[in-house]
XYZ file of C-alpha atoms in Angstrom:
753
model
C -72.918 15.028 5.487
C -72.548 18.279 3.600
C -72.592 18.100 -0.171
C -69.348 18.680 -2.001
C -70.754 18.769 -5.559
C -68.259 16.091 -6.571
C -69.260 12.674 -7.866
C -66.868 10.689 -5.700
C -68.331 11.994 -2.467
C -71.933 12.940 -3.199
C -72.871 9.981 -5.381
C -70.328 7.241 -4.662
C -70.573 7.970 -0.913
C -66.860 8.268 -0.247
C -65.717 9.945 2.937
C -64.836 13.564 1.931
C -61.930 13.511 4.382
C -60.599 10.364 2.639
C -59.930 8.852 6.051
C -61.763 5.580 5.409
C -59.951 2.598 3.950
C -61.951 2.428 0.717
C -61.033 2.270 -2.936
C -62.813 3.021 -6.203
C -62.411 0.665 -9.163
C -63.186 1.867 -12.682
C -64.242 -0.312 -15.610
C -61.806 -0.468 -18.521
C -62.305 -1.603 -22.114
C -63.341 -5.259 -22.530
C -60.530 -7.790 -22.575
C -62.633 -10.627 -23.955
C -66.005 -11.131 -25.677
C -67.561 -14.564 -26.145
C -70.856 -16.268 -26.875
C -72.054 -18.557 -24.084
C -75.365 -20.418 -24.069
C -77.075 -17.712 -26.083
C -75.652 -14.844 -24.024
C -72.820 -12.490 -24.855
C -70.320 -12.494 -22.008
C -67.987 -9.502 -21.864
C -64.974 -9.678 -19.584
C -64.446 -6.248 -18.026
C -61.179 -5.428 -16.269
C -61.397 -2.908 -13.427
C -58.500 -0.689 -12.389
C -58.116 0.543 -8.846
C -57.944 4.332 -8.497
C -55.656 6.280 -6.227
C -57.271 7.278 -2.955
C -57.709 10.952 -3.757
C -60.330 13.415 -4.954
C -59.184 13.414 -8.591
C -59.268 10.032 -10.274
C -56.039 8.478 -11.417
C -55.180 4.804 -11.871
C -53.228 3.057 -9.151
C -50.995 1.151 -11.521
C -49.320 -0.707 -8.659
C -52.594 -2.545 -8.005
C -53.381 -5.508 -10.273
C -56.602 -5.285 -12.227
C -59.632 -7.338 -11.273
C -61.901 -8.703 -13.986
C -65.598 -9.521 -13.826
C -67.999 -10.753 -16.461
C -70.800 -8.600 -17.843
C -73.597 -10.734 -19.299
C -75.762 -9.348 -22.100
C -79.019 -11.249 -22.496
C -82.022 -10.459 -24.704
C -85.703 -11.327 -24.431
C -88.839 -10.843 -26.387
C -90.514 -8.387 -26.245
C -87.878 -5.640 -26.562
C -85.841 -6.335 -23.421
C -82.074 -6.345 -22.957
C -80.574 -7.422 -19.650
C -77.161 -6.526 -18.230
C -75.847 -8.554 -15.317
C -72.572 -8.372 -13.452
C -71.647 -9.278 -9.907
C -68.639 -8.836 -7.702
C -70.487 -10.549 -4.830
C -70.939 -14.023 -6.308
C -74.688 -13.684 -6.906
C -76.381 -15.833 -9.532
C -78.438 -14.572 -12.442
C -82.034 -15.719 -11.954
C -85.177 -15.569 -14.053
C -87.625 -16.192 -11.224
C -87.527 -14.898 -7.679
C -89.664 -12.792 -5.369
C -89.627 -9.814 -7.734
C -89.371 -11.553 -11.087
C -92.392 -13.438 -12.409
C -91.786 -13.777 -16.139
C -94.955 -14.161 -18.164
C -95.143 -16.774 -20.901
C -94.621 -13.968 -23.432
C -91.095 -13.327 -22.178
C -88.791 -15.509 -24.233
C -85.018 -15.704 -24.465
C -83.465 -14.522 -27.715
C -80.135 -16.260 -28.343
C -77.395 -13.820 -29.295
C -74.282 -13.931 -31.415
C -71.344 -11.542 -31.701
C -70.143 -10.279 -35.045
C -67.390 -7.657 -35.372
C -68.688 -5.361 -32.656
C -72.388 -6.054 -33.157
C -74.549 -8.189 -30.884
C -77.241 -9.758 -33.060
C -80.294 -11.758 -31.978
C -81.444 -14.870 -33.822
C -84.337 -12.870 -35.277
C -81.773 -10.659 -37.007
C -82.241 -7.588 -34.831
C -79.259 -5.696 -33.480
C -79.276 -5.713 -29.690
C -76.011 -3.931 -28.889
C -72.739 -2.622 -30.214
C -69.409 -2.961 -28.447
C -66.970 -0.373 -29.730
C -63.374 -1.565 -29.359
C -61.823 1.040 -31.644
C -59.148 3.391 -30.399
C -60.361 6.944 -29.726
C -59.498 9.544 -32.348
C -56.770 11.973 -31.245
C -55.086 15.050 -32.698
C -52.278 15.257 -30.182
C -50.777 18.642 -29.354
C -50.448 18.784 -25.544
C -49.360 16.726 -22.552
C -50.878 19.140 -20.040
C -53.407 16.562 -18.847
C -53.123 12.771 -18.717
C -54.746 10.622 -21.353
C -58.273 9.387 -20.554
C -58.482 6.020 -18.909
C -59.903 3.209 -21.048
C -63.642 2.537 -20.818
C -66.221 0.048 -22.099
C -68.149 1.698 -24.927
C -71.296 -0.407 -25.099
C -74.612 0.766 -26.556
C -77.861 -1.189 -26.105
C -80.899 -1.263 -28.403
C -83.709 -3.049 -26.536
C -86.206 -2.544 -29.375
C -83.508 -2.519 -32.105
C -84.105 1.175 -32.809
C -80.578 2.469 -33.367
C -81.826 6.070 -33.198
C -82.326 5.774 -29.439
C -79.426 3.655 -28.272
C -78.752 3.530 -24.527
C -75.009 3.846 -24.038
C -72.830 3.334 -20.990
C -71.583 6.721 -19.802
C -67.913 7.501 -19.259
C -68.736 11.044 -18.208
C -65.846 13.371 -17.344
C -64.703 16.952 -17.608
C -61.068 15.956 -17.837
C -59.448 12.563 -17.286
C -58.966 13.199 -13.540
C -62.409 14.737 -12.955
C -65.200 12.188 -13.487
C -68.910 12.853 -13.121
C -70.148 9.315 -13.829
C -68.640 5.878 -14.416
C -69.877 3.363 -17.004
C -69.292 0.593 -14.466
C -67.424 0.607 -11.205
C -67.317 -0.718 -7.675
C -65.955 0.102 -4.249
C -63.796 -2.066 -2.020
C -63.197 -1.604 1.697
C -60.015 -2.794 3.354
C -58.803 -5.550 1.045
C -59.372 -5.570 -2.711
C -61.698 -8.576 -2.348
C -64.000 -6.875 0.180
C -66.390 -5.310 -2.330
C -69.493 -3.573 -1.069
C -71.210 -1.408 -3.691
C -71.328 -1.010 -7.461
C -72.419 1.577 -10.002
C -73.630 1.735 -13.584
C -74.404 4.821 -15.676
C -76.082 5.547 -18.992
C -75.837 8.602 -21.203
C -78.842 10.895 -21.409
C -79.895 13.716 -23.694
C -79.931 17.418 -22.695
C -83.738 17.621 -22.835
C -84.504 14.114 -21.601
C -87.395 13.699 -19.144
C -87.837 10.931 -16.581
C -90.869 9.620 -14.686
C -91.706 6.783 -12.311
C -89.429 5.535 -9.484
C -92.432 4.809 -7.264
C -94.947 6.994 -5.457
C -92.787 10.068 -5.961
C -94.230 13.274 -4.511
C -92.496 15.404 -7.108
C -93.180 17.227 -10.354
C -93.760 15.152 -13.449
C -90.281 15.461 -14.960
C -87.826 14.030 -12.434
C -84.678 15.083 -14.286
C -82.173 16.932 -12.128
C -83.004 14.905 -9.002
C -81.334 12.122 -7.019
C -83.390 9.629 -5.028
C -82.474 7.301 -2.212
C -84.417 4.120 -3.029
C -84.939 3.223 0.598
C -88.464 2.648 1.866
C -89.460 4.559 4.968
C -92.522 6.079 6.565
C -93.265 8.990 4.255
C -94.915 11.037 7.042
C -96.825 13.008 4.478
C -96.892 13.419 0.720
C -94.835 16.559 0.249
C -91.281 15.519 1.077
C -88.429 13.327 -0.133
C -89.415 10.393 2.041
C -91.245 7.671 0.185
C -93.455 4.748 1.259
C -93.147 3.084 -2.151
C -89.813 3.294 -3.909
C -89.784 1.303 -7.145
C -86.383 0.798 -8.865
C -87.821 1.623 -12.282
C -87.913 4.752 -14.391
C -89.169 5.606 -17.855
C -87.673 8.120 -20.272
C -89.321 10.256 -22.940
C -86.837 8.627 -25.323
C -89.233 5.668 -25.029
C -87.351 3.205 -22.908
C -87.730 1.964 -19.364
C -85.067 0.787 -16.943
C -85.671 -1.707 -14.140
C -82.919 -2.275 -11.581
C -83.578 -5.748 -10.220
C -82.560 -5.466 -6.572
C -84.010 -5.091 -3.096
C -80.888 -3.450 -1.714
C -80.657 0.140 -0.631
C -79.695 2.039 -3.747
C -79.441 5.494 -5.230
C -80.654 6.831 -8.565
C -79.522 10.106 -10.113
C -81.599 11.225 -13.082
C -79.384 13.786 -14.836
C -78.584 15.350 -11.471
C -74.948 14.799 -10.550
C -74.319 15.203 -14.245
C -76.876 16.346 -16.807
C -75.219 13.932 -19.245
C -75.859 10.769 -17.233
C -78.373 8.586 -15.429
C -76.499 6.952 -12.570
C -77.336 4.046 -10.291
C -75.481 2.967 -7.158
C -76.328 -0.309 -5.430
C -75.219 -0.951 -1.857
C -74.501 -4.526 -2.881
C -71.906 -5.144 -5.589
C -74.345 -6.729 -8.039
C -75.919 -4.951 -10.987
C -78.909 -6.550 -12.728
C -80.494 -4.121 -15.175
C -83.413 -4.654 -17.570
C -83.649 -2.108 -20.380
C -87.122 -2.140 -21.933
C -87.871 -0.625 -25.314
C -91.163 0.275 -26.919
C -93.015 2.754 -29.065
C -95.379 3.932 -26.303
C -95.290 4.226 -22.502
C -98.035 1.606 -22.252
C -95.968 -0.857 -24.274
C -92.968 -0.296 -21.997
C -95.034 -0.701 -18.823
C -96.673 -3.827 -20.210
C -93.232 -5.379 -20.747
C -92.223 -4.347 -17.225
C -95.297 -6.159 -15.884
C -94.356 -9.174 -18.018
C -91.154 -9.288 -15.955
C -92.543 -8.553 -12.489
C -96.202 -9.544 -12.657
C -99.590 -8.160 -13.620
C -102.113 -6.767 -11.144
C -105.068 -9.010 -10.369
C -108.661 -7.862 -10.738
C -110.403 -6.552 -7.659
C -113.998 -7.297 -6.583
C -116.837 -4.995 -7.599
C -117.554 -3.906 -4.029
C -114.028 -2.558 -3.615
C -114.749 0.108 -6.244
C -117.563 1.494 -4.103
C -117.041 4.055 -1.354
C -115.152 3.146 1.831
C -115.991 5.018 5.036
C -113.501 5.288 7.870
C -111.820 7.568 10.304
C -109.035 7.230 12.844
C -110.896 5.557 14.436
C -114.249 3.951 15.323
C -114.212 2.513 18.845
C -117.320 0.324 19.159
C -119.908 -1.723 17.320
C -122.586 0.746 18.432
C -120.701 3.667 16.880
C -120.205 1.809 13.609
C -123.829 0.673 13.440
C -125.067 4.199 14.048
C -122.957 5.522 11.172
C -123.927 2.722 8.808
C -127.616 3.095 9.643
C -127.446 6.801 8.864
C -125.623 6.180 5.576
C -128.480 3.921 4.513
C -131.278 6.095 5.894
C -129.998 9.171 4.065
C -129.038 7.207 0.931
C -125.350 7.921 0.891
C -124.098 4.989 -1.223
C -121.328 3.072 0.533
C -119.852 -0.432 0.388
C -117.090 -0.700 2.982
C -116.796 0.291 6.615
C -113.194 0.323 7.799
C -112.170 -0.105 11.429
C -108.806 1.447 12.000
C -106.838 1.352 15.242
C -109.683 1.194 17.779
C -111.062 -2.348 17.561
C -108.468 -4.026 19.821
C -108.525 -4.950 23.483
C -106.204 -2.015 24.174
C -106.660 1.122 22.056
C -103.961 1.506 19.384
C -102.232 -1.757 20.363
C -102.507 -4.283 17.532
C -103.157 -7.850 18.635
C -105.607 -9.068 15.981
C -108.569 -9.593 18.356
C -111.756 -7.587 18.914
C -112.300 -5.749 22.175
C -114.782 -8.010 23.967
C -116.624 -5.161 25.706
C -117.078 -2.771 22.786
C -117.491 -5.510 20.161
C -119.186 -8.262 22.214
C -120.328 -10.298 19.191
C -117.862 -9.629 16.339
C -119.259 -12.294 14.030
C -122.822 -11.124 14.538
C -121.726 -7.517 14.134
C -120.016 -8.278 10.822
C -122.984 -10.332 9.605
C -125.398 -7.538 10.472
C -123.333 -5.118 8.412
C -123.146 -7.598 5.535
C -126.928 -7.942 5.570
C -127.085 -4.189 5.015
C -124.580 -4.178 2.135
C -121.433 -3.294 4.102
C -118.112 -5.139 3.856
C -115.718 -4.833 6.805
C -112.045 -3.872 6.482
C -109.684 -4.083 9.466
C -106.479 -2.252 10.321
C -103.388 -4.053 11.579
C -99.642 -3.920 11.078
C -96.694 -6.338 10.815
C -95.158 -5.653 14.220
C -95.871 -7.279 17.576
C -96.088 -4.800 20.413
C -94.934 -5.173 23.958
C -98.028 -6.126 25.889
C -99.597 -7.931 22.955
C -101.157 -11.292 23.704
C -99.078 -12.971 20.977
C -95.676 -11.627 22.029
C -94.299 -14.575 23.959
C -95.435 -17.080 21.329
C -93.877 -14.944 18.603
C -90.586 -14.651 20.485
C -90.398 -18.322 21.446
C -90.937 -19.529 17.877
C -88.965 -16.730 16.231
C -92.003 -15.536 14.321
C -90.576 -12.080 14.912
C -86.930 -11.415 14.146
C -85.032 -11.688 17.453
C -83.740 -8.280 18.500
C -80.055 -7.821 19.170
C -81.034 -5.360 21.863
C -84.352 -4.836 23.628
C -86.156 -1.552 23.126
C -87.300 0.439 26.115
C -90.533 1.988 24.835
C -93.959 0.440 25.226
C -96.572 0.114 22.486
C -96.433 2.639 19.682
C -96.774 6.363 19.253
C -96.974 5.942 15.457
C -93.947 8.171 14.952
C -91.239 5.550 15.433
C -90.801 1.825 14.988
C -90.908 1.062 18.702
C -92.631 -2.306 18.765
C -91.124 -5.449 20.244
C -90.376 -7.015 16.876
C -91.165 -7.342 13.179
C -92.954 -10.439 11.863
C -90.376 -12.375 9.859
C -91.971 -13.065 6.486
C -88.729 -14.669 5.291
C -89.552 -17.602 7.608
C -92.213 -19.973 6.275
C -93.473 -20.887 9.747
C -93.919 -17.226 10.631
C -95.854 -16.692 7.399
C -98.189 -19.570 8.224
C -98.617 -18.260 11.784
C -99.541 -14.808 10.502
C -101.934 -16.145 7.883
C -103.651 -18.849 9.916
C -103.364 -17.765 13.551
C -103.736 -13.994 13.193
C -105.736 -13.283 10.015
C -107.775 -16.404 9.218
C -110.021 -16.208 12.321
C -110.943 -12.634 11.365
C -111.616 -13.570 7.750
C -113.671 -16.583 8.872
C -115.862 -14.140 10.819
C -116.663 -12.370 7.565
C -113.993 -9.643 7.358
C -113.367 -8.919 3.675
C -110.128 -6.934 3.639
C -107.018 -6.494 5.766
C -105.329 -3.116 5.804
C -101.642 -4.022 5.589
C -100.487 -0.757 7.086
C -96.841 0.161 7.626
C -94.175 -2.257 6.349
C -91.884 0.489 5.029
C -89.585 0.023 8.023
C -88.454 -3.065 9.880
C -86.349 -3.507 12.980
C -82.812 -3.119 11.696
C -81.317 -4.456 14.943
C -82.874 -7.890 14.452
C -81.915 -11.251 12.972
C -84.182 -12.534 10.197
C -84.445 -16.076 8.933
C -83.009 -15.741 5.449
C -82.065 -12.122 4.744
C -80.090 -9.367 6.372
C -82.170 -6.396 7.549
C -80.515 -4.162 4.947
C -81.569 -6.447 2.075
C -84.997 -7.158 3.557
C -86.225 -3.657 4.358
C -87.257 -2.615 0.819
C -88.763 -5.932 -0.240
C -90.464 -6.567 3.099
C -93.679 -4.994 1.776
C -93.847 -7.629 -0.970
C -93.645 -10.561 1.464
C -96.085 -8.915 3.892
C -98.738 -8.068 1.318
C -98.395 -11.425 -0.432
C -99.197 -13.273 2.795
C -102.272 -11.162 3.596
C -103.491 -11.260 -0.017
C -103.176 -15.037 -0.275
C -105.080 -15.891 2.892
C -107.762 -13.302 2.122
C -108.302 -14.758 -1.345
C -108.321 -18.296 0.032
C -110.978 -17.540 2.658
C -113.148 -14.910 0.948
C -112.502 -15.576 -2.736
C -111.439 -11.957 -3.247
C -107.759 -11.134 -3.659
C -107.320 -7.745 -2.014
C -105.315 -5.843 0.580
C -105.219 -2.138 1.465
C -101.490 -1.450 1.530
C -99.214 1.523 2.133
C -95.658 0.347 1.421
C -94.416 -0.985 -1.908
C -91.527 -2.342 -3.971
C -91.174 -3.944 -7.390
C -93.678 -6.798 -7.693
C -96.189 -5.453 -5.158
C -98.524 -4.527 -8.017
C -99.506 -8.219 -8.065
C -101.250 -7.717 -4.706
C -103.560 -4.708 -5.010
C -104.486 -2.313 -3.785
C -102.280 0.493 -2.480
C -103.077 3.910 -1.094
C -101.086 7.085 -0.722
C -100.343 7.286 2.969
C -100.710 10.082 5.481
C -101.472 13.164 3.401
C -102.164 16.537 4.957
C -105.783 17.669 4.608
C -104.869 20.742 2.574
C -104.350 21.898 -0.993
C -100.691 20.918 -0.710
C -101.705 17.445 0.460
C -104.134 17.093 -2.445
C -101.560 18.198 -5.028
C -98.846 15.991 -3.506
C -101.156 12.987 -3.480
C -101.931 13.352 -7.175
C -98.247 13.699 -8.058
C -97.492 10.522 -6.109
C -100.336 8.621 -7.743
C -99.266 9.603 -11.253
C -95.665 8.496 -10.735
C -96.907 5.320 -9.051
C -98.968 4.506 -12.134
C -95.839 5.080 -14.221
C -94.047 2.471 -12.066
C -96.108 -0.591 -12.983
C -99.070 -0.262 -10.593
C -102.658 -0.228 -11.851
C -104.683 0.516 -8.713
C -104.060 3.348 -6.261
C -106.140 5.329 -3.809
C -105.756 8.103 -1.254
C -107.381 9.300 1.940
C -110.271 11.651 1.210
C -110.048 14.529 2.200
C -106.484 14.021 3.418
C -105.401 12.046 6.474
C -104.292 14.548 9.087
C -105.169 18.096 10.066
C -102.943 21.129 10.542
C -101.694 22.737 12.637
C -103.086 20.298 15.224
C -102.469 16.855 13.704
C -105.482 15.218 15.351
C -107.903 18.043 16.090
C -107.865 20.945 13.622
C -111.144 21.034 11.633
C -111.272 20.138 7.945
C -111.583 22.863 5.340
C -114.929 22.322 3.594
C -113.597 23.375 0.194
C -110.796 20.832 0.494
C -113.384 18.196 1.445
C -115.414 18.834 -1.726
C -112.495 19.134 -4.124
C -110.847 15.997 -2.737
C -114.178 14.172 -3.059
C -114.290 15.106 -6.746
C -110.762 13.748 -7.207
C -111.800 10.570 -5.372
C -114.756 9.952 -7.682
C -112.313 9.781 -10.593
C -109.791 7.517 -8.815
C -109.587 3.750 -8.982
C -110.742 3.454 -5.347
C -112.322 5.912 -2.948
C -111.899 5.855 0.822
C -112.693 8.512 3.422
C -110.236 8.376 6.305
C -108.450 10.648 8.714
C -107.843 11.942 12.178
C -111.219 13.595 12.760
C -114.808 13.400 11.476
C -115.102 12.253 7.858
C -118.825 11.508 7.504
C -120.366 14.165 5.214
C -123.321 15.082 7.473
C -120.862 16.720 9.867
C -120.419 19.351 7.135
C -124.017 20.362 6.354
C -123.048 23.263 4.093
C -121.467 20.903 1.587
C -123.208 17.568 2.318
C -125.659 17.874 -0.620
C -122.763 18.465 -3.029
C -120.874 15.494 -1.617
C -123.880 13.168 -1.880
C -124.359 14.081 -5.544
C -120.733 13.194 -6.306
C -121.029 9.924 -4.380
C -124.028 8.950 -6.456
C -122.153 9.831 -9.635
C -119.369 7.502 -8.496
C -121.787 4.581 -8.420
C -123.245 5.512 -11.797
C -119.693 5.333 -13.203
C -118.950 1.858 -11.828
C -119.632 -0.035 -15.104
C -117.069 2.173 -16.843
C -114.641 1.795 -13.940
C -114.938 -2.002 -13.924
C -114.420 -2.162 -17.680
C -111.286 -0.021 -17.450
C -109.972 -1.879 -14.395
C -110.195 -5.221 -16.157
C -108.222 -3.820 -19.092
C -105.542 -2.577 -16.677
C -104.925 -6.126 -15.418
C -103.941 -7.319 -18.910
C -101.968 -4.350 -20.255
C -99.554 -1.675 -19.097
C -102.248 0.881 -18.305
C -102.847 2.243 -14.796
C -106.306 3.488 -13.856
C -105.008 6.977 -13.059
C -102.562 7.847 -15.804
C -100.398 10.822 -16.612
C -101.256 12.620 -19.851
C -97.953 11.429 -21.319
C -99.348 7.886 -21.409
C -101.674 8.939 -24.235
C -99.624 11.795 -25.725
C -95.939 10.793 -25.414
C -94.833 13.061 -28.275
C -96.450 16.182 -26.800
C -93.591 17.883 -24.961
C -96.018 19.834 -22.759
C -97.442 16.798 -21.010
C -94.078 15.577 -19.685
C -94.350 18.559 -17.333
C -98.036 18.372 -16.327
C -98.828 16.745 -12.981
C -102.188 18.296 -12.050
C -104.295 16.675 -14.783
C -104.713 13.018 -15.625
C -106.637 10.428 -17.578
C -109.038 8.215 -15.660
C -109.157 5.135 -17.821
C -109.092 5.654 -21.564
C -111.820 8.247 -21.885
C -111.887 10.808 -19.074
C -109.452 13.721 -18.929
C -109.729 15.024 -15.357
C -108.623 18.456 -14.120
C -109.028 18.677 -10.319
C -109.314 22.101 -8.722
C -106.751 22.447 -5.948
C -107.137 25.951 -4.552
C -109.606 28.203 -2.721
C -110.014 30.514 -5.693
C -112.058 28.018 -7.696
C -109.923 28.625 -10.775
C -107.325 26.674 -12.664
C -105.397 26.580 -15.928
C -106.361 23.701 -18.190
C -104.270 22.133 -20.920
C -106.135 20.124 -23.555
C -104.025 17.968 -25.877
C -104.533 18.184 -29.606
C -107.993 17.449 -30.985
C -111.580 18.230 -30.039
C -112.769 17.850 -26.445
C -116.226 17.770 -24.863
C -117.002 18.802 -21.290
C -118.554 15.686 -19.724
C -120.921 17.695 -17.549
C -122.009 20.506 -19.877
C -121.390 19.186 -23.386
C -119.399 22.298 -24.288
C -116.854 21.663 -27.045
C -113.301 22.982 -26.878
C -110.345 22.808 -29.208
C -107.221 21.091 -27.915
C -103.541 21.715 -28.486
C -103.716 24.791 -26.253
C -104.046 26.172 -22.725
C -107.162 27.728 -21.202
C -106.160 30.094 -18.404
C -107.991 31.046 -15.190
C -110.999 28.890 -15.910
C -113.632 29.528 -13.228
C -115.011 26.350 -11.629
C -117.822 26.610 -9.053
C -117.386 24.424 -5.968
C -119.945 21.837 -7.078
C -118.230 21.335 -10.455
C -114.953 19.923 -11.774
C -113.575 20.053 -15.345
C -113.798 16.581 -16.891
C -113.479 16.071 -20.645
C -114.156 13.280 -23.113
C -113.575 12.839 -26.842
C -116.357 12.973 -29.435
C -117.429 9.432 -30.208
C -116.467 8.065 -26.777
C -118.700 5.297 -25.406
C -119.198 5.565 -21.639
C -120.844 2.745 -19.696
C -123.067 3.930 -16.843
C -125.430 2.410 -14.310
C -128.977 3.647 -14.905
C -130.180 3.851 -11.286
C -129.157 5.145 -7.890
C -128.141 2.398 -5.446
C -127.131 2.198 -1.795
C -124.324 -0.292 -2.435
C -122.987 -2.586 -5.130
C -125.137 -5.361 -3.626
C -128.023 -3.579 -5.358
C -126.311 -3.573 -8.750
C -126.522 -5.872 -11.733
C -123.734 -4.697 -14.003
C -125.444 -6.349 -16.980
C -128.049 -3.576 -16.720
C -125.442 -0.938 -17.597
C -126.276 1.480 -20.388
C -123.874 3.086 -22.839
C -123.788 6.819 -23.542
C -122.202 7.937 -26.809
C -120.625 11.388 -26.992
C -122.375 12.558 -30.151
C -122.816 16.019 -31.665
C -126.108 16.237 -29.763
C -124.520 15.464 -26.387
C -125.411 18.236 -23.896
C -123.900 16.880 -20.679
C -124.261 13.746 -18.579
C -127.133 14.982 -16.422
C -129.335 15.093 -19.529
C -129.016 11.292 -19.589
C -129.078 10.316 -15.920
C -131.180 11.646 -13.074
C -129.360 11.710 -9.758
C -131.773 12.344 -6.913
C -130.668 14.195 -3.802
């Protein structure tokens, strides 16, 4: 549909020809305010609007009224809930997992002010008549509106107000609250809420967003789908949460398809449209981004800690096809002392290539248990690829159909197997059905885990069959949250069998951070793919997730997706980025092992060994991330929220608390570097630089990358080279202090070639 640049059509999704039988209802001023069980309940009347481009009340239609509940929690959370669909307000469901620190704050209403029992003001409800100096009847009077301002952390300087945003009374650009009916007035199908924003307000988060740091001026469809790259609007991991530089966060508690406009349709408003007529909004206040993200995790769950071995290097490609091939690669890794912990088998370990049926090919992997044990004896953990769909031709298909472990299709699909460009399998495993969950966990995954497999790659999950019937949800409500159910099942059985809670997941929704870890999908092996991956990872970390990885050195080639060779410079620069990421996996459509690139292999090996020397620091930082709001890879704004520059920087980041990392993402070997205020020390050379300024066209040789630390920083390192984490005793870690005498890390550690 072509854009019209009008709110009614482009945001509220009305038919521009006005041929559909649909009606818009606008919220009016409250008709009643009462205290109820510690909540403030505001009765909001809604007036139907005439079915036309310009808004005007249809006064022949009776108003409909719905309650808006205002509820407050410690710490610094205000919740708004209203439904036209009969939904109930819940404090625990698949997305919500309140921590013990989240406590209800009873509210009272006093002459326009909503006050908590601790004395803090939570909201104001302005019922006063608007001031007028009447001189003309050229235009109609503005329609009434609810003027409600929220103060989640009681800071009245940064109130979050409902937005009644219009140019003139007929021409609206945002509604404070509203809904849409189809056919009869009782057939309500979508609802909207809007908040005022400031002219210079910046926004971040919303999931793994492959966009610049400040998201203002953009509208996003929060609908999970195969991203097919990391440089477009499509998104594997939409998260209905954003954070503002005014120091508040907003979580829209829903799994429905929805739309979020961040000062786009109107630069005066943040607007949200939910395909279901229920609005459940958590406004989170705080003094720092970390404080806001910590409170968000208190609502939706904290990440769990991952095992030491997972922080080592993972080796993979698409794909290894036999035990002999894998053993040859692993033997060479050990013989040439490339440290590595995980070997991942992607799509080629099945009976039929590319066709997932959760069983090893008996000819090419004749003794899977012995094969896995042999690798374990040499310090390698095994990760396996699979997906949540059952293909035509799969051994399990008839059983899955008979028992409705896959959602029964309303129409059969004609294609066979999968070409990985469309969802053309026979059905999607129905994780809303407890028996299907148990079948997946115990019949499909447990035998593999019992053999010694340590991790399941929960690939795909962004899309489900929409022409299917699922046990307890409609496809439209299930699609976004499907990733949560899918990853939860794989995580739980893996932890039960192996003791380690881990998955390697691509899709995501609110709450998935509880089941780490996630990676960035099918990036192009190019500078654009590298830059897009980092942008996605930074926004993902600003959406409640602690752990995130990416395919080094990008997943697919160009112009030939499967067969174009990798650029060696990209390989090295992506490796450097990987060393300073929470997890590091090599994967892609052609050769990924470094010895295939002899010109750069010595550089790569040196960076791999540095990765293992950094593991004590990485583990220390990772553990802190499971208890706080910090992500491992964090945008500069996390540490410098009052520095206006950093709300626009998406090519630098902090790795944990101490490292400021500036990847090089071009063939020229140059980049501009911004250092925040204060003194900085180059981690590799010891050179000291003043912050609060830019350094332009800094030359960076291929074997180097700009990484900075603060004077006085204490960095834990491992003192020796190892082949895998099996050789490590973290208690032997040493601590390096960044003193005035510090001359660079290689003065303290000796990394052999």
